[in-house]
Short mmCIF file of C-alpha atoms in Angstrom, two decimals:
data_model
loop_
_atom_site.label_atom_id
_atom_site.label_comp_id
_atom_site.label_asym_id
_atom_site.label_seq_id
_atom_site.Cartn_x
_atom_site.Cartn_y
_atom_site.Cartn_z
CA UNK A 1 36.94 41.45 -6.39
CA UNK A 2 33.23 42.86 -6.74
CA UNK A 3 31.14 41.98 -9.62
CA UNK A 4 30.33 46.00 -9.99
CA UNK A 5 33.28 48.07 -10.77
CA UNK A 6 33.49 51.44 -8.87
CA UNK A 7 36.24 53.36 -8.56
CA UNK A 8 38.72 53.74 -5.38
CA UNK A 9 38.01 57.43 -4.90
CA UNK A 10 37.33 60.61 -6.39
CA UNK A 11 37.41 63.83 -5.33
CA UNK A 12 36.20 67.53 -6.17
CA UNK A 13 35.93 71.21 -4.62
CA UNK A 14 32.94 72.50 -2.75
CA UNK A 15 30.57 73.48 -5.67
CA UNK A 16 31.94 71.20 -8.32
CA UNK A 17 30.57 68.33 -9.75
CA UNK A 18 31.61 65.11 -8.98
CA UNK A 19 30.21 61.42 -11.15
CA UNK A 20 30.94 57.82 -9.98
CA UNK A 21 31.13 55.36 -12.08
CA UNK A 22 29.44 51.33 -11.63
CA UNK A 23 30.50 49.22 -14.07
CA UNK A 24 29.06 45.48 -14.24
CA UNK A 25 28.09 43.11 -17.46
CA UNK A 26 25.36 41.23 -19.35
CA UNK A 27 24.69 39.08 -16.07
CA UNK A 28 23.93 41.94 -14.20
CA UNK A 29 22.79 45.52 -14.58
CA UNK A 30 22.91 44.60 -18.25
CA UNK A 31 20.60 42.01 -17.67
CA UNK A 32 18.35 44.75 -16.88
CA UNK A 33 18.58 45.07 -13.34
CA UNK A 34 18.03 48.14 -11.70
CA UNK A 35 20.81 50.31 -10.26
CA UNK A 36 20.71 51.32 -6.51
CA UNK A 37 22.92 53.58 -4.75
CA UNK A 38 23.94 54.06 -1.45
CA UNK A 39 25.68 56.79 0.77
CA UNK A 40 27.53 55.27 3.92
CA UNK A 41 28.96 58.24 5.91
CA UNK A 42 31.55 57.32 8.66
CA UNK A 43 30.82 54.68 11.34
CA UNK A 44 27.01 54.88 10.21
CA UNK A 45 24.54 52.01 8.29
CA UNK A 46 24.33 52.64 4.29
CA UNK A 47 21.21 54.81 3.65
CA UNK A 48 19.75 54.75 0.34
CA UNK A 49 20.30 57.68 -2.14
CA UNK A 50 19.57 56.60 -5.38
CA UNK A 51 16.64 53.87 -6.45
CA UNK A 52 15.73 52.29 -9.43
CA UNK A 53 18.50 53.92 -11.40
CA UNK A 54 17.78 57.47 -11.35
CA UNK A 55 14.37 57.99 -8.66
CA UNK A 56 15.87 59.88 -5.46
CA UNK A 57 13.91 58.69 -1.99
CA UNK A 58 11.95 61.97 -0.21
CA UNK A 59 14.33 64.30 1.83
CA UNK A 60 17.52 63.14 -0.72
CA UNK A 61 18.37 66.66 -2.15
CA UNK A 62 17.97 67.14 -6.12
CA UNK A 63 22.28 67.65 -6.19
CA UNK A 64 22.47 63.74 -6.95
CA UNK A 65 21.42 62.50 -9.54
CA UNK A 66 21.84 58.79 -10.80
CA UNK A 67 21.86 57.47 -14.76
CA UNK A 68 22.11 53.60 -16.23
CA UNK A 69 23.07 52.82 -19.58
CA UNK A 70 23.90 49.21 -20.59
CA UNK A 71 26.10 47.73 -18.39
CA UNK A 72 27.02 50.62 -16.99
CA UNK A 73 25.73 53.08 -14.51
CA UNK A 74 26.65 56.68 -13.14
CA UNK A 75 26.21 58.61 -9.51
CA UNK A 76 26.36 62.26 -10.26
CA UNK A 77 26.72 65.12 -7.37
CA UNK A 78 26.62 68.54 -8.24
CA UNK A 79 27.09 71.71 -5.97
CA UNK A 80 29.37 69.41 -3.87
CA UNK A 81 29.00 69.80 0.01
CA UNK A 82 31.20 68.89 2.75
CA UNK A 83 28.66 66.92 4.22
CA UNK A 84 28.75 64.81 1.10
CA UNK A 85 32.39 63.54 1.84
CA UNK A 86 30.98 59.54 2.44
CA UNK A 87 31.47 56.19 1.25
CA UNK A 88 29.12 55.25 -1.76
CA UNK A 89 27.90 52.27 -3.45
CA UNK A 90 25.98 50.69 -6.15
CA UNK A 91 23.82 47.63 -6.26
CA UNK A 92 22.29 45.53 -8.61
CA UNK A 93 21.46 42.01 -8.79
CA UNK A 94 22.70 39.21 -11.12
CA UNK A 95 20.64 36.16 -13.08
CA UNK A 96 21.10 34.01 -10.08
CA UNK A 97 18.88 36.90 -7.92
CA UNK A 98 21.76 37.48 -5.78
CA UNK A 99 22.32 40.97 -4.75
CA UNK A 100 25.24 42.52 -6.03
CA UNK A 101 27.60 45.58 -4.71
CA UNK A 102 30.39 47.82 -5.94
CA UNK A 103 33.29 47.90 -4.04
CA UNK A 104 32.65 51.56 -3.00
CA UNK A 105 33.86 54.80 -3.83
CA UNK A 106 35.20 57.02 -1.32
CA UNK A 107 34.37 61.11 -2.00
CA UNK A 108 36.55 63.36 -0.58
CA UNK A 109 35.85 66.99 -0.46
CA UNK A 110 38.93 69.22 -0.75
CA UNK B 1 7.94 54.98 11.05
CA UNK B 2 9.82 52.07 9.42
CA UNK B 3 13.15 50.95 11.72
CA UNK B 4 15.00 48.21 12.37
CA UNK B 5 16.88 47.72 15.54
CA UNK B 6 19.62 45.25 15.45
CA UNK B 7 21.05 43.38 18.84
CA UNK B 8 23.94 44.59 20.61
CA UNK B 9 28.03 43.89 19.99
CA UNK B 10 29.08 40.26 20.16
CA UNK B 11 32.73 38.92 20.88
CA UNK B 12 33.31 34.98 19.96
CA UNK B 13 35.83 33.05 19.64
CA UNK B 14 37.25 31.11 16.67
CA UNK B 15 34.79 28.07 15.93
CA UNK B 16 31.95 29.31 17.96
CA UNK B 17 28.36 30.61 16.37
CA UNK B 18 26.65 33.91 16.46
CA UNK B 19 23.43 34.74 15.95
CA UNK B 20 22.43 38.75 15.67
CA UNK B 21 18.72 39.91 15.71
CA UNK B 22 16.68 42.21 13.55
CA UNK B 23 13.55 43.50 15.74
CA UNK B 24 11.33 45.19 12.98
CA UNK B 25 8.74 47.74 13.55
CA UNK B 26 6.51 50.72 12.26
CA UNK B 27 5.11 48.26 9.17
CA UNK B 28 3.75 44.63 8.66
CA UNK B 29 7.05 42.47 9.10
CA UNK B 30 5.84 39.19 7.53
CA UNK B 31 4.93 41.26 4.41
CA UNK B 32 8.46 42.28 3.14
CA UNK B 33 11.74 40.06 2.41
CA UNK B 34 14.73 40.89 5.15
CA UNK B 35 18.29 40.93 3.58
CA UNK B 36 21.27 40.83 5.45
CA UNK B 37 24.73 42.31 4.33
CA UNK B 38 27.85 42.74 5.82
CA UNK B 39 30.86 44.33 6.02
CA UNK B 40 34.49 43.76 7.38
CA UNK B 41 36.38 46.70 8.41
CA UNK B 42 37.39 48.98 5.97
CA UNK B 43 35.90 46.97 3.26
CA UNK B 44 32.85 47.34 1.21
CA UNK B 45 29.33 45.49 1.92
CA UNK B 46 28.87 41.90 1.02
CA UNK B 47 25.21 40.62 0.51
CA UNK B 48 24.37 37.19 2.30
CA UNK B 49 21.00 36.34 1.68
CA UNK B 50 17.30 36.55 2.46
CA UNK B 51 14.73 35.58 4.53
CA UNK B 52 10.66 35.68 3.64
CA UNK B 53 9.49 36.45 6.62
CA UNK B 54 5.99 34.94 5.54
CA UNK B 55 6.93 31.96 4.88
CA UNK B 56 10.39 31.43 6.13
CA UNK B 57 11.96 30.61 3.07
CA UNK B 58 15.30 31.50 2.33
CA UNK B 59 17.90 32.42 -0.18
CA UNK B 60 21.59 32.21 0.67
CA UNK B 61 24.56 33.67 -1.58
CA UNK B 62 26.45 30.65 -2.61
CA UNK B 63 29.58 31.73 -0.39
CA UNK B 64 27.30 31.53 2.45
CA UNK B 65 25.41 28.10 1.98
CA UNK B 66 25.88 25.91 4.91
CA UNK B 67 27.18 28.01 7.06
CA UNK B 68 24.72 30.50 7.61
CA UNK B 69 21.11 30.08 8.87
CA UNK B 70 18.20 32.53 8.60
CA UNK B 71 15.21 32.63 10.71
CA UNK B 72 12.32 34.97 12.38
CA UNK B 73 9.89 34.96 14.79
CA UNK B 74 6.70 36.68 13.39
CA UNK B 75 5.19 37.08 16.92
CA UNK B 76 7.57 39.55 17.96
CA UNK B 77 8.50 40.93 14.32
CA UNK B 78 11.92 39.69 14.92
CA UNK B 79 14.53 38.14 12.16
CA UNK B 80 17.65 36.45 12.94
CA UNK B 81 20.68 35.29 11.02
CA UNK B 82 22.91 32.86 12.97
CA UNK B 83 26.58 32.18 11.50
CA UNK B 84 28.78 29.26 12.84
CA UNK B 85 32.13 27.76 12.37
CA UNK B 86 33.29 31.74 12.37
CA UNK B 87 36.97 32.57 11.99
CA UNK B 88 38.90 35.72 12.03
CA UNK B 89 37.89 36.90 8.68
CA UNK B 90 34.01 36.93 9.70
CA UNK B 91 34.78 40.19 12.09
CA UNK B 92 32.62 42.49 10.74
CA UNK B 93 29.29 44.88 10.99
CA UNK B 94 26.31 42.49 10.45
CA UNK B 95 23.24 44.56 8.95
CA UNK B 96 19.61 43.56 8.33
CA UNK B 97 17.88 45.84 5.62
CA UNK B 98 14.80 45.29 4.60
CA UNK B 99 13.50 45.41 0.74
CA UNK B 100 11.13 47.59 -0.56
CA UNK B 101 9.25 44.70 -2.54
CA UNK B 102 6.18 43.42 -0.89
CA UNK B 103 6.76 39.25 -0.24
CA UNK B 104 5.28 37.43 -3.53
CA UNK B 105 6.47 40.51 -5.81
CA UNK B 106 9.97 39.91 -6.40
CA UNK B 107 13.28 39.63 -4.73
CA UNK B 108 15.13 42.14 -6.50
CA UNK B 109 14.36 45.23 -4.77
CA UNK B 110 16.29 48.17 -2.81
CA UNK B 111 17.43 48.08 0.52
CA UNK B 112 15.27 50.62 2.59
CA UNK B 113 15.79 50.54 5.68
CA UNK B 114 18.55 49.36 7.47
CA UNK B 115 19.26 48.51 10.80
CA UNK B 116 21.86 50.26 12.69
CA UNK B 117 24.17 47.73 12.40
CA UNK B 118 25.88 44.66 14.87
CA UNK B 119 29.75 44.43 15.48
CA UNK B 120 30.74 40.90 15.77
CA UNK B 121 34.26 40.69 16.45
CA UNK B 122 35.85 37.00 16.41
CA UNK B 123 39.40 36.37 18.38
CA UNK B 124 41.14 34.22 20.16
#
């Protein structure tokens, strides 16, 4: 059981937009941690996507997008690519300064 | 450019150690913490600590403690992290990453990058 919440899956149409959702609690990104995100595509390392809740690395295109609010925090993809279909995850860190993930979302483009 | 190049697939048996290495390059490796995660097949990534490569202090997750050790060689820009007593359910991709915080700035950074990654498989 993962101290950030993410959901199983989602899924969405080439084009559409897609969010994904991190939810942790006052120990964590409510704390006022940052929010990370990750993209893991299949049988590769995680790459960053997404840092310090909503700053997106060079060469990461401007279709994601990433939000905190709370204890909460959001991945957002719009103009959804095949290429997108990937594992993702969020990260934070709790009052003990241990690094903390989601459970990862898998994105499937239909 | 900044890379990390982990060592090569390991198969052990129940009880036995393992110890993977991180050979860091393209920036100055005693001036960034090195994290290590990992993840079991088809599961999701599980953060296991830190190493300063400065000063070689470390910081375990409390699952961890005891049972994992975390080194480096600065000479040849190298980190290691050694697990023992491993069972079935430690099968897994190892990964260093390193964080973006310079050492003395914080611990709670991003991961950026990470190394390719280091099957260790443990069976009977």
């Amino acid at each position: 059981q993962s101290v950030l919440t993410q959901p199983p899956s989602v899924s969405g149409a080439p084009g559409q937009r897609v969010t994904i959702s991190c939810t942790g609690s006052s120990s964590n990104i409510g704390a006022g941690y940052d929010v990370h995100w990750y993209q893991q595509l299949p049988g590769t390392a995680p790459k960053l996507l997404i840092y310090g809740n909503s700053n997106r690395p060079s060469g990461v295109p401007d279709r994601f997008s990433g939000s905190k609010s709370g204890t909460s925090a959001s991945l957002a993809i719009t103009g959804l690519q095949a290429e997108d279909e990937a594992d993702y995850y969020c990260q934070s860190y709790d009052s003990s300064l241990s690094a903390r993930f989601g459970g990862g979302t898998k994105l499937t483009v239909l | 450019q900044v890379q990390l190049v982990q060592s090569g697939a390991e198969v052990k048996k129940p009880g036995a150690s393992v110890k993977v290495s991180c050979k860091a390059s393209g920036y100055t490796f005693t001036g960034y913490y090195m994290h290590w995660v990992r993840q079991a097949p088809g599961q999701g990534l599980e953060w296991m600590g830190w190493i300063n490569p400065n000063s070689g202090g470390t910081n375990y997750a409390q699952k961890f403690q005891g049972w994992v050790t975390m080194t480096r060689d600065t000479s040849i820009s190298t980190a290691y992290m050694e697990l023992s007593r491993l069972r079935s359910d430690d099968t897994a991709v190892y990964y260093c990453a390193r964080t973006n915080l310079p050492v003395g700035t914080g611990t709670t950074g991003w991961f950026d990058p990470w190394g390719q990654g280091t099957l260790v498989t443990v069976s009977s």
